[in-house]
mmCIF file of C-alpha atoms in Angstrom:
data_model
loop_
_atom_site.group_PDB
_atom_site.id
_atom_site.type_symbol
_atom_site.label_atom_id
_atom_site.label_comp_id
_atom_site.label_asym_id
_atom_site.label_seq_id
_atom_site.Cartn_x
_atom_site.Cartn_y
_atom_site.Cartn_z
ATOM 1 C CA UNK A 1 -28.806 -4.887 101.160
ATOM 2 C CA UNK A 2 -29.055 -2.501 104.500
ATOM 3 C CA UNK A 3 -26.914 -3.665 107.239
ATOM 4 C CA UNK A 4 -26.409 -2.507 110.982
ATOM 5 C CA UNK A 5 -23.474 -2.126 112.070
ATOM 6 C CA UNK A 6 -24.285 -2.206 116.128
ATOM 7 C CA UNK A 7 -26.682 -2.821 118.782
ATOM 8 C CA UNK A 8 -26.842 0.947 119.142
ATOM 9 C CA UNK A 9 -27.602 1.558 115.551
ATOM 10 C CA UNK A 10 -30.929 -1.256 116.194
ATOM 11 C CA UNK A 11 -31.995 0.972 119.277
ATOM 12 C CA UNK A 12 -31.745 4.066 117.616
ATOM 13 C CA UNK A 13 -33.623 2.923 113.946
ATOM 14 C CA UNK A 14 -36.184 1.183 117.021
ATOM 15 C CA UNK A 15 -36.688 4.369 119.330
ATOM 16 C CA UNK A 16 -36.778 6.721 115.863
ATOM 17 C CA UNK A 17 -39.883 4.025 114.758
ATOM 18 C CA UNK A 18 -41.590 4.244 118.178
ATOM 19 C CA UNK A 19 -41.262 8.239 118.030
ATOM 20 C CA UNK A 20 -42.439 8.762 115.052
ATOM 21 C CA UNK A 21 -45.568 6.579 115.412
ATOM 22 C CA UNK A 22 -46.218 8.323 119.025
ATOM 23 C CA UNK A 23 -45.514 11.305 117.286
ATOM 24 C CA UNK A 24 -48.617 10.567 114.558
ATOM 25 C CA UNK A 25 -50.976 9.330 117.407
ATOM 26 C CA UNK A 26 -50.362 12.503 119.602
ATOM 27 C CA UNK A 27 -51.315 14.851 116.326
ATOM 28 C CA UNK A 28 -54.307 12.839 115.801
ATOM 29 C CA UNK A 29 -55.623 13.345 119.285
ATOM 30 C CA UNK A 30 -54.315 16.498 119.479
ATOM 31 C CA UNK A 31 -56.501 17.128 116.211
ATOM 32 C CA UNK A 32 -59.290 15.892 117.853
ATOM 33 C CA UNK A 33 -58.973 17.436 121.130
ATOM 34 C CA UNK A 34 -58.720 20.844 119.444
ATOM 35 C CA UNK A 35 -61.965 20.175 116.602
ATOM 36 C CA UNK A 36 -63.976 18.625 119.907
ATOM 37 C CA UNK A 37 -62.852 21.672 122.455
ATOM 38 C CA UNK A 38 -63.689 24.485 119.903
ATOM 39 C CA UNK A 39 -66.961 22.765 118.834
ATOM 40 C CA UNK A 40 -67.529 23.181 122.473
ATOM 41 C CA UNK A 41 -66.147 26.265 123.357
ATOM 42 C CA UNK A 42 -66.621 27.891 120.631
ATOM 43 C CA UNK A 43 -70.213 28.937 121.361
ATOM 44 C CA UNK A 44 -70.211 29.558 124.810
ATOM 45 C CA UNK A 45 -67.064 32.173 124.189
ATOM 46 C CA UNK A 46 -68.861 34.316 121.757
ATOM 47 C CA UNK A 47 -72.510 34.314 123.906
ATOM 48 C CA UNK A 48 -73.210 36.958 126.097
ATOM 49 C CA UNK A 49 -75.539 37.080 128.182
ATOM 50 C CA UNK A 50 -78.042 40.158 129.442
ATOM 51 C CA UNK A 51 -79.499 41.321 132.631
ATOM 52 C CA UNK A 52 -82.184 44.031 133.143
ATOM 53 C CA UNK A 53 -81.748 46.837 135.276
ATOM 54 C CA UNK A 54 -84.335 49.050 136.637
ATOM 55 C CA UNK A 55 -82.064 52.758 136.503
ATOM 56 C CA UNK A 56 -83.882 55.706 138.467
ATOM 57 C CA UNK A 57 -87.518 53.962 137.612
ATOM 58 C CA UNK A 58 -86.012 52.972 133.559
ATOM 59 C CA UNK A 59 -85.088 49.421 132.646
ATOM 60 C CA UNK A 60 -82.194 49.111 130.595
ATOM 61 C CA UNK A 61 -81.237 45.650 129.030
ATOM 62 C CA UNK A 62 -77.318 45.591 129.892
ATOM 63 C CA UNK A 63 -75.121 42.822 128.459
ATOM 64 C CA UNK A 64 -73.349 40.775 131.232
ATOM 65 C CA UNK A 65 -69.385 40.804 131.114
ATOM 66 C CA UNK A 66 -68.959 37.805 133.399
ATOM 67 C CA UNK A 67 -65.883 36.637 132.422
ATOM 68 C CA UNK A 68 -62.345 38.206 132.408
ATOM 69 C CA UNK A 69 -62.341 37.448 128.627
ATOM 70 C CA UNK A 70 -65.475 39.672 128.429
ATOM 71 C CA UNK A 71 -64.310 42.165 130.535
ATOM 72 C CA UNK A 72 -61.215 42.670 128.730
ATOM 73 C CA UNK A 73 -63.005 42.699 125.489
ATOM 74 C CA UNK A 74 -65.974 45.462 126.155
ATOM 75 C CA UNK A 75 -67.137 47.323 123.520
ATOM 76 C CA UNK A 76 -63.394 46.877 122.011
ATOM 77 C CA UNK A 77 -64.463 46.443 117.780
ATOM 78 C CA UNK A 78 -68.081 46.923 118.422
ATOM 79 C CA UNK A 79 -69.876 49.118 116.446
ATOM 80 C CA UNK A 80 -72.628 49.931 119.116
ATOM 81 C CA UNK A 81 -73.799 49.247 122.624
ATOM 82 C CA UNK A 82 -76.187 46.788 121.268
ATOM 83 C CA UNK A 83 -74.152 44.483 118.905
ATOM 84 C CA UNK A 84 -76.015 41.620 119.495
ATOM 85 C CA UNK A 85 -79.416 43.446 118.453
ATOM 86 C CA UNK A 86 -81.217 42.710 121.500
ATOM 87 C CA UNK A 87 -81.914 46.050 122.369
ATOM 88 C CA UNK A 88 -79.049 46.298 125.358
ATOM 89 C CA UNK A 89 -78.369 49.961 126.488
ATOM 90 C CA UNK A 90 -75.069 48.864 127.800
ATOM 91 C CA UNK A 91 -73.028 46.509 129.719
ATOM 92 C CA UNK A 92 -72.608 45.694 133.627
ATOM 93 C CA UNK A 93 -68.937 44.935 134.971
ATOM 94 C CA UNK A 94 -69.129 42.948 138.159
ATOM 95 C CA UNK A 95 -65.150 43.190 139.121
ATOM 96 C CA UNK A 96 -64.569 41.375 141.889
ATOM 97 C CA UNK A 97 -61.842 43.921 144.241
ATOM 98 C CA UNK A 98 -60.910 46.088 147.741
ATOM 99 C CA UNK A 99 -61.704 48.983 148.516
ATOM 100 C CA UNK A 100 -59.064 51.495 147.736
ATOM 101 C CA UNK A 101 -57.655 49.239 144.861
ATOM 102 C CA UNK A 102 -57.877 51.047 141.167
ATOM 103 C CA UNK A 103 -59.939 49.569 138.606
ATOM 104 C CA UNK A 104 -58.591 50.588 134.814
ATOM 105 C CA UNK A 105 -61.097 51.003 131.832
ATOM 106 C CA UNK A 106 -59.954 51.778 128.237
ATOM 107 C CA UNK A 107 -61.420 53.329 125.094
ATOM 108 C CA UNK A 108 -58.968 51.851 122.683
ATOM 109 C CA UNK A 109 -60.553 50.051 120.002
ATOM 110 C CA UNK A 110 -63.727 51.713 120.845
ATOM 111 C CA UNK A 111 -66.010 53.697 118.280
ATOM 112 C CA UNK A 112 -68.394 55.342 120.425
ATOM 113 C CA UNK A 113 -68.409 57.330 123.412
ATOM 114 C CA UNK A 114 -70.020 55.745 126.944
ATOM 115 C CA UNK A 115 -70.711 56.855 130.111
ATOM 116 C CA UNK A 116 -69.194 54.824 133.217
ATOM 117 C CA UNK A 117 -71.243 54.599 136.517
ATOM 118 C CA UNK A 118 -69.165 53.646 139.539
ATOM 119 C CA UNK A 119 -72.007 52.192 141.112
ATOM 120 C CA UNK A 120 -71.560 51.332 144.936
ATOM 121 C CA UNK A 121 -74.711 50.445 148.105
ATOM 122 C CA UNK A 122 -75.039 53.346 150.288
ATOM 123 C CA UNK A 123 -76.613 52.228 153.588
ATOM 124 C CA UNK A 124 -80.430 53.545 153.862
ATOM 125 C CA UNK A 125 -80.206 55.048 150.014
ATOM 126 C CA UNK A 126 -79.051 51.631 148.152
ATOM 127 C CA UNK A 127 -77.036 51.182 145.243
ATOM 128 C CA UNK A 128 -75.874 54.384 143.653
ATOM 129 C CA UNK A 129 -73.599 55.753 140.923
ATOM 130 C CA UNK A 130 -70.768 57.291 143.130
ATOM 131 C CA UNK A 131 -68.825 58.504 139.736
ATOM 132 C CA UNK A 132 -70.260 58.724 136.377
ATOM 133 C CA UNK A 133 -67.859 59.829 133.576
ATOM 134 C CA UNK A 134 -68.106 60.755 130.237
ATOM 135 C CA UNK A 135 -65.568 58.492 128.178
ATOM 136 C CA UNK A 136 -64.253 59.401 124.940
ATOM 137 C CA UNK A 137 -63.218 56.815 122.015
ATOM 138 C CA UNK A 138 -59.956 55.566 121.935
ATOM 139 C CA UNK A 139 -58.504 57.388 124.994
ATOM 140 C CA UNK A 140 -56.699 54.957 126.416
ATOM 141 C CA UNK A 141 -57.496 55.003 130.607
ATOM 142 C CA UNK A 142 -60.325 55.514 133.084
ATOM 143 C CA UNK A 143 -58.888 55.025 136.785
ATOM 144 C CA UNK A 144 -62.178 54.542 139.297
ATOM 145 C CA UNK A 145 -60.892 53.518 142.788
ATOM 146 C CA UNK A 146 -63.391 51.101 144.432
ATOM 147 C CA UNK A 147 -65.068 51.938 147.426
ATOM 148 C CA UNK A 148 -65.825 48.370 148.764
ATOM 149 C CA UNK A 149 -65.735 44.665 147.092
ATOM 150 C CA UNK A 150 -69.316 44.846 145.900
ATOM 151 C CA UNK A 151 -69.096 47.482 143.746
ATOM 152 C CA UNK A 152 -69.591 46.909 139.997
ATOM 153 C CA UNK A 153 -69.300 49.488 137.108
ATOM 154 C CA UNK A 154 -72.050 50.002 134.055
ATOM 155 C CA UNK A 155 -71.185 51.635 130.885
ATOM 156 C CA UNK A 156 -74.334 52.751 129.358
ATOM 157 C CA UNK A 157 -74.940 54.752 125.486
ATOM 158 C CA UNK A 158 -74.418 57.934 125.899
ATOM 159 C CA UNK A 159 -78.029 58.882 124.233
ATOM 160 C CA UNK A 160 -79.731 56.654 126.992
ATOM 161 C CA UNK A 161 -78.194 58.359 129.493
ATOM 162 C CA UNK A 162 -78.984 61.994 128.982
ATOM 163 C CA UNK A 163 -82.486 60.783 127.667
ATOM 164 C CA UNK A 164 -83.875 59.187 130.523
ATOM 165 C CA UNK A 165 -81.056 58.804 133.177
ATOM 166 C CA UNK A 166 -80.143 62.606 133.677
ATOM 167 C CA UNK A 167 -83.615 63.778 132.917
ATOM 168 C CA UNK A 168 -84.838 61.812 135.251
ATOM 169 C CA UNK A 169 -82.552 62.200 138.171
ATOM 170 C CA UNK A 170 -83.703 64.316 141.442
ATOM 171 C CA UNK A 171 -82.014 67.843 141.671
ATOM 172 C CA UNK A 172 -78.856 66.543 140.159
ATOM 173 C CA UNK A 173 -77.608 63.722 138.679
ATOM 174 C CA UNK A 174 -78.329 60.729 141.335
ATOM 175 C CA UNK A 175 -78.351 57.697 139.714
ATOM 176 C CA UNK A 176 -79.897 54.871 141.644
ATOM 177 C CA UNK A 177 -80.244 51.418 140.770
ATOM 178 C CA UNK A 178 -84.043 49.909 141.508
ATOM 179 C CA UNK A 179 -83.296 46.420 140.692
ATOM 180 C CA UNK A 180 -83.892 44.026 138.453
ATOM 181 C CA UNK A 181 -86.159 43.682 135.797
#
């Protein structure tokens, strides 16, 4: 036969009882938290969504990084522009900053090169690539400083680009966004 020695020795075989069995209820919810938040999330996380650009009279299908989880990932462990397979040329960037302040793109974990338009609105002309630059796999920084907070940067396939972006600019390479689709 088990016997207790002490009123402490009853509070402490009670409060280890009580803990344990809180202890099972909070996994169980926590289980089903988790199953019911990634059934949810789950999807939404790995859709992107696409926009269509009109670029100096050309649409191009762009994919939308419109969240910082996007943005972050890019092209990162893609194996084209268009991973999806819905014909996307590229993807829009819609960073949200001053002007003056330095926005940082990488080519680490990427397998293809891009080109990055620095796109800004230039009153009487309209929205314009201010920088384009050629960007090489894997190098590991791009530094674009933004020119006001409604700027927003496009990486487009390099074989788009010279096809019917550069061949298509006026005496030099202006690139000019139409609008939309």
């Amino acid at each position: 036969m088990y016997r207790i020695h002490s009123r402490v020795s009853i509070y402490i075989a009670v409060a280890s009882v009580v803990m344990v069995a809180i202890a099972s209820i909070m996994v169980i919810n926590l289980g089903e938290r988790a199953s019911n938040m990634l059934s949810s999330t789950t999807p939404m996380a790995l859709s992107w969504h696409t926009i269509c650009l009109v670029i100096n009279g050309v649409e191009a299908k762009l994919y939308l990084a419109d969240t910082p989880s996007k943005q972050t990932e890019g092209y990162m462990f893609k194996k084209s522009t268009d991973f999806l397979g819905v014909g996307a040329v590229g993807m829009l960037f819609n960073i949200s900053t001053q002007p003056g302040y330095s926005v940082a793109f990488t080519m680490r974990n990427v397998a293809f090169p891009l080109y990055l338009l620095h796109i800004t609105h230039v009153e009487g002309v309209g929205d314009v690539a201010v920088d384009v630059i050629y960007m090489e796999p894997g190098k590991e920084l791009y530094v674009v400083t933004a020119r006001s907070q409604n700027d927003y940067f496009i990486e487009l396939d390099t074989e788009f680009y010279n096809r019917y972006i550069v061949s298509r600019a006026a005496g030099g390479v202006l690139v000019r966004i139409n609008g939309m689709c």
